[in-house]
Coordinates of C-alpha atoms and ligand atoms in Angstrom, one line a residue:
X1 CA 90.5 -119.4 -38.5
X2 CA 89.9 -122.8 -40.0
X3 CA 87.3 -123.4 -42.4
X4 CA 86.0 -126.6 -44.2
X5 CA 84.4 -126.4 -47.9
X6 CA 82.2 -129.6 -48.8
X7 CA 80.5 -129.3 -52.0
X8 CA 78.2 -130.9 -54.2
X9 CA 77.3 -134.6 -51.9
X10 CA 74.4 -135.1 -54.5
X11 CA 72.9 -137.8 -51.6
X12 CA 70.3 -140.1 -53.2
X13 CA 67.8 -142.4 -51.0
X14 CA 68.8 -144.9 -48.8
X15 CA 70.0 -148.1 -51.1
X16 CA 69.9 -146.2 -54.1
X17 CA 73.0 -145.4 -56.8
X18 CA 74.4 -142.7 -58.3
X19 CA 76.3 -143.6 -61.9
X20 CA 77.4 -147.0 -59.9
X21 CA 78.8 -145.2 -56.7
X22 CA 77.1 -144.8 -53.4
X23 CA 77.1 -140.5 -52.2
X24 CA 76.3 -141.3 -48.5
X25 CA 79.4 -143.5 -48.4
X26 CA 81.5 -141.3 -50.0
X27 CA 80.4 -138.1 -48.0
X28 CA 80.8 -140.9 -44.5
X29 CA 84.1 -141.4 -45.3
X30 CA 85.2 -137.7 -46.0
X31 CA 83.4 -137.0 -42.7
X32 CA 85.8 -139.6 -40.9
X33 CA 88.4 -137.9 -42.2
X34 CA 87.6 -134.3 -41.4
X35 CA 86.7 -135.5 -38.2
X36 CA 90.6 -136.8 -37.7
X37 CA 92.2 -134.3 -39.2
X38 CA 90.5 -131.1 -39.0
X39 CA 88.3 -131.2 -35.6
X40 CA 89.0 -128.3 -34.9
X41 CA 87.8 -126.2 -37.8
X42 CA 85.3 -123.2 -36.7
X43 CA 83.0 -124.3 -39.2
X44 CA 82.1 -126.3 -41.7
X45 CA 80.5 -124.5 -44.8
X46 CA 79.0 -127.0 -47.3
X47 CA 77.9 -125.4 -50.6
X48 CA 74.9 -127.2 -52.1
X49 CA 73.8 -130.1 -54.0
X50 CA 73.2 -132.0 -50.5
X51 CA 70.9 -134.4 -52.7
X52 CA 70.7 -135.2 -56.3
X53 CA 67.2 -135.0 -57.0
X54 CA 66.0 -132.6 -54.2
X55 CA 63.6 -135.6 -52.3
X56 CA 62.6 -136.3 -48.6
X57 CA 64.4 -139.5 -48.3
X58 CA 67.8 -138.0 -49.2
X59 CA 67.6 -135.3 -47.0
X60 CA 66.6 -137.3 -43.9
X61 CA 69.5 -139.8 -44.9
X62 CA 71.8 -136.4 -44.9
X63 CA 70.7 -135.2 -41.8
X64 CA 71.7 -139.1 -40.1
X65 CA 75.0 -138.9 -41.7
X66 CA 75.8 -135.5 -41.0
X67 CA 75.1 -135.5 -37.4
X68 CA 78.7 -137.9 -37.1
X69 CA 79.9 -134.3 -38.3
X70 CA 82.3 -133.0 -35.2
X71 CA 82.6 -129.7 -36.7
X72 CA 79.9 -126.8 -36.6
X73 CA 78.0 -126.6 -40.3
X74 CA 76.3 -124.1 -42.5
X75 CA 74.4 -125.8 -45.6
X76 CA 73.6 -124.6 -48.8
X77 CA 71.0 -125.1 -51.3
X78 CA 72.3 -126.0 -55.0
X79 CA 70.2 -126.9 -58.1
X80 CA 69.8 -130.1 -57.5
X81 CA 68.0 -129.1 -54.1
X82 CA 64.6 -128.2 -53.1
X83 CA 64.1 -125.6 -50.8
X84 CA 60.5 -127.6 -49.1
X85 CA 61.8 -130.4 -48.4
X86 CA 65.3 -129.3 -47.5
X87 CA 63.3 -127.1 -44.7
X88 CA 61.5 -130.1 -43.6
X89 CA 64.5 -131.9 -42.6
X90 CA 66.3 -128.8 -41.2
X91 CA 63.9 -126.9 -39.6
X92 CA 66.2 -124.1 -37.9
X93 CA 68.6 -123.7 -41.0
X94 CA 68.4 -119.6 -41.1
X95 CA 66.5 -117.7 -44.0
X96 CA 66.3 -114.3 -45.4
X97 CA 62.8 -112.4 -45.3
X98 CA 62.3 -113.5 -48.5
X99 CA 62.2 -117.1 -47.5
X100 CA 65.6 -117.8 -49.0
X101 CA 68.0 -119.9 -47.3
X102 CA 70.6 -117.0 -47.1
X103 CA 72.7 -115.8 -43.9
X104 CA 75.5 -114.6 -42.1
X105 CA 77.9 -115.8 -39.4
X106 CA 80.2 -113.3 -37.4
X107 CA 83.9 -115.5 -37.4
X108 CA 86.7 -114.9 -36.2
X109 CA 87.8 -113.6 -39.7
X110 CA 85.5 -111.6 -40.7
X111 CA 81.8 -111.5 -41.7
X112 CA 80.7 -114.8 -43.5
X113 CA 77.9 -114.7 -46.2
X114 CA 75.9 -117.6 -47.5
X115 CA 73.8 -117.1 -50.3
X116 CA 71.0 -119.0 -51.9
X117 CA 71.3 -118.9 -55.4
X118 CA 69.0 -121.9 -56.5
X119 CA 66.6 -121.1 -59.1
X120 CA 64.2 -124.4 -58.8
X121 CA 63.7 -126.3 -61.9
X122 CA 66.7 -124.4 -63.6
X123 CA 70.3 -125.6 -63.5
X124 CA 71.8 -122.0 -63.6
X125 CA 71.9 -120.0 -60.8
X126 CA 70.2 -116.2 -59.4
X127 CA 70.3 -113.7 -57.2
X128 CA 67.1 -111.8 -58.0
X129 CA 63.7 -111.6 -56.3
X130 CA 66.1 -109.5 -53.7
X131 CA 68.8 -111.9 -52.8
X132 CA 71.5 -109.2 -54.4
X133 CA 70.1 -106.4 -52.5
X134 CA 70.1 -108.2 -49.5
X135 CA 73.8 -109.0 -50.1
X136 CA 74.5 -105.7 -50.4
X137 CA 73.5 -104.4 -47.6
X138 CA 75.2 -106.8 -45.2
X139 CA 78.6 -106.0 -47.6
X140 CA 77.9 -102.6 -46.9
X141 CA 77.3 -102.6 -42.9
X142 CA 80.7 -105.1 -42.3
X143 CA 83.4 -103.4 -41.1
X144 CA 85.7 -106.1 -41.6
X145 CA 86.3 -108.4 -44.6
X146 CA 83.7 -110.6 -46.1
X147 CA 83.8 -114.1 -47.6
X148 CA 81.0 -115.2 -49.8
X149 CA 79.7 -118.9 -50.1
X150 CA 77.6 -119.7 -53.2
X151 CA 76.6 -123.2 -54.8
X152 CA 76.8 -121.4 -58.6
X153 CA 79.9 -119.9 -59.7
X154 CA 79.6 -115.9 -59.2
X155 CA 82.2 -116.1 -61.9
X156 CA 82.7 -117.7 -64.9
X157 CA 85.4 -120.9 -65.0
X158 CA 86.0 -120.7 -68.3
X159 CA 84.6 -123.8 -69.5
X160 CA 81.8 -124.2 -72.3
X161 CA 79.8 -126.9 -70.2
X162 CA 78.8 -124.4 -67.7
X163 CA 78.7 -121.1 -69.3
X164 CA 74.6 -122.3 -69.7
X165 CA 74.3 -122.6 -65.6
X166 CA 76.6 -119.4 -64.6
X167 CA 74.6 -116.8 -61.9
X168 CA 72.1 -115.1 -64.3
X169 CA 73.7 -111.6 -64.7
X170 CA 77.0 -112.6 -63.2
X171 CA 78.7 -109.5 -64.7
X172 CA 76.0 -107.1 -62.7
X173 CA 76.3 -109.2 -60.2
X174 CA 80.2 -109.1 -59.4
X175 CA 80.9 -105.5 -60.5
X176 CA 78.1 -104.6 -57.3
X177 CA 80.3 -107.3 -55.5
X178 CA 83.6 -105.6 -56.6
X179 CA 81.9 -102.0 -56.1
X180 CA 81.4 -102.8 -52.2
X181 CA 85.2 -103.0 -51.5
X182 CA 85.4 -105.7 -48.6
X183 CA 84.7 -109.4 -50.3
X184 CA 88.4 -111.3 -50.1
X185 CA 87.3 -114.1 -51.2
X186 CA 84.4 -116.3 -52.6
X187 CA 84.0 -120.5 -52.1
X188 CA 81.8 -122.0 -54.5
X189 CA 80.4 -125.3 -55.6
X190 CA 78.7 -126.7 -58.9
X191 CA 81.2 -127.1 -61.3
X192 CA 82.8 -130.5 -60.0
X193 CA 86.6 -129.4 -61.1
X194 CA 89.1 -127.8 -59.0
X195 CA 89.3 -124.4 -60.0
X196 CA 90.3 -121.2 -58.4
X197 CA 91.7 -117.6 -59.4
X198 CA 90.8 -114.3 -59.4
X199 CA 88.3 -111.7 -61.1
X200 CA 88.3 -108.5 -61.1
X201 CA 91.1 -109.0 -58.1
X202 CA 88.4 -111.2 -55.9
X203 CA 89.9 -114.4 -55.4
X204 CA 87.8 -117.2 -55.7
X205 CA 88.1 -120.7 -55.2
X206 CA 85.7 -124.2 -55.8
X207 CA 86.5 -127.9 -55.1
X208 CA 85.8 -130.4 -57.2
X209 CA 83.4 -131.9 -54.5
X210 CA 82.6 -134.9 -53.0
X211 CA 80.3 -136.9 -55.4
X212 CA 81.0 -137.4 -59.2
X213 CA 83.9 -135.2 -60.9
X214 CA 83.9 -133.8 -64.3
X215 CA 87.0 -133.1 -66.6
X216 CA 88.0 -129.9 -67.2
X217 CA 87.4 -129.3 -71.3
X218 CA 88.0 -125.9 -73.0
X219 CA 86.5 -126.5 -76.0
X220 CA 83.9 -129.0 -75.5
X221 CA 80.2 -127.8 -74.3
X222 CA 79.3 -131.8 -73.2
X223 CA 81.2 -133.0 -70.3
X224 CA 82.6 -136.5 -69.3
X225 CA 81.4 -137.7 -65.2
X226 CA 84.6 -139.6 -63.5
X227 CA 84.6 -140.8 -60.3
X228 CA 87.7 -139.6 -58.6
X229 CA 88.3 -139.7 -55.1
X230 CA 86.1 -137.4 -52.6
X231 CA 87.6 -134.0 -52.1
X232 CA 87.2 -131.1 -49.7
X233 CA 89.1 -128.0 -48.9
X234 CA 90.3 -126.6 -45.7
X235 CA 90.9 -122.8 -45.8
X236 CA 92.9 -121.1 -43.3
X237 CA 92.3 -117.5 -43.0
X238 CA 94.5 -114.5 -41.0
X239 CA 94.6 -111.1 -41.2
X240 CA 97.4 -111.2 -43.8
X241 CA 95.4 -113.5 -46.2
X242 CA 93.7 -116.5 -47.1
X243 CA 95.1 -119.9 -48.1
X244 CA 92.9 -123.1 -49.6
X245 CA 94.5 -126.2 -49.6
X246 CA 92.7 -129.3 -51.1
X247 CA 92.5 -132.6 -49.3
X248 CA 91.2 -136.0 -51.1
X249 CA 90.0 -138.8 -49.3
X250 CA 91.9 -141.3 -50.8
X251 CA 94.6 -144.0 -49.1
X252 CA 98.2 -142.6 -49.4
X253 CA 101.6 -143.9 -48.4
X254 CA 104.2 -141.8 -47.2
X255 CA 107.4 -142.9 -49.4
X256 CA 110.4 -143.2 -47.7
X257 CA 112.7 -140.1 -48.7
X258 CA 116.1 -142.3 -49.0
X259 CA 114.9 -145.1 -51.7
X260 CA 112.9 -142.5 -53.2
X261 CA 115.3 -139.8 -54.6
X262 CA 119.5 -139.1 -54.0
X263 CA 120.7 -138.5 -50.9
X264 CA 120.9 -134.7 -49.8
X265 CA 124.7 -134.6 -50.0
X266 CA 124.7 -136.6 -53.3
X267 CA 122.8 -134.2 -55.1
X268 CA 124.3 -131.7 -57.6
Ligands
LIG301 FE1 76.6 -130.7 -58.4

């Protein structure tokens, strides 16, 4: 199976900036490129932040761009969403009883799980008033392996900045997660690095996203915004494993091999 992972668009109104750069544009152009490259993904999951201040007008101006989207979608809520007004725009995106925006897709993998981890008002992340429990008991009816989607980092990253906006009681949280046996792997957002690597032997893996970047510090609690060019990973997932490889939307030139390096019989 082919899967896209967006993260973190951060979309503000129509006309409006973000830190001198324009969201929609960036997140049309990764769109173009997906759409050239990767049509024929089984899904694209995209892991929250869709807007940057959680309003109307950014999720209407979401729902136009998306819809030049060739490739199925799931979205997630992050902390800079709002669940209202995300519901107004996409009326059928699937909840929980609870009234989070949590579900599951059946793929050709495996069991997919999105999770809703978006305390409002609060930049770190939750699973209580029942969204762990209900986790648990769709990792504990799948026969075949799970992947889990998130906005917040079920893990830590090991960077001060966020250590204030990990999952409130991520250690509970992952030992259950651990406990249950099936999760191979977990996608995340909100930390706007690339980042991946196991805990507790769960892979896990995040992309730096498509809006504003941050650079990794490991001593630092601030944080310095860059704009680097949009990113998005495609995973590719079989029954012998998982890969993640990480695409930017940037313009490349393929180098000529000869003026670039010795020729194969010249080298030593
Ligand atoms: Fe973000």
């Amino acid at each position: 199976m082919k899967l896209i992972h967006l993260t973190d668009l951060h979309l503000v109104p129509p006309g409006a900036m973000l830190f001198g750069f324009d969201p929609a544009e960036r997140l049309r152009k990764t769109i173009e490129r997906i759409n050239r490259d990767h049509a024929d993904a089984e899904l694209c999951v995209v892991t929250g932040d869709l807007t940057d201040e959680g309003d109307p007008a950014s999720y209407e101006l979401l729902r136009d761009v998306l819809q030049e989207l060739r490739v199925p979608m799931r979205l997630l809520l992050g902390n800079h969403d709002y669940r209202a007004n995300f519901l107004k725009a996409f009326p059928d995106e699937p909840r929980d009883e609870n009234g989070f925006v949590q579900s599951v897709h059946e793929s050709s993998a495996g069991r997919l799980i999105f999770l809703d981890t978006l305390v409002e008002g609060s930049g770190h992340g939750s699973l209580g008033g029942g969204r762990l429990e209900w986790l648990l008991a769709r990792l504990a009816t799948s026969d075949l392996p799970v992947y889990l989607f998130a906005h917040h980092q079920l893990q830590p990253i090991g960077l001060p900045h966020f250590e204030p906006w990990n999952t409130e009681n991520w250690r509970h949280n992952m030992r259950a997660i651990v406990g249950a046996g099936n999760v191979r792997h977990i996608f995340h957002g909100h930390v706007h690095v690339d980042v991946g690597g196991t805990w507790s032997g769960i892979p896990f893996s995040a992309s730096r996203g498509v809006a504003h970047q941050i650079i990794p510090n490991f001593v630092r609690r601030d944080a310095d915004f860059v704009e680097d060019a949009p990113a998005f990973d495609v995973a590719l997932i079989d029954d012998d494993g998982v890969l993640v490889h990480r695409f930017e939307v940037s313009d490349r030139h393929v180098v000529e091999i000869s003026a670039a390096g010795p020729r194969p019989e010249t080298v030593q």
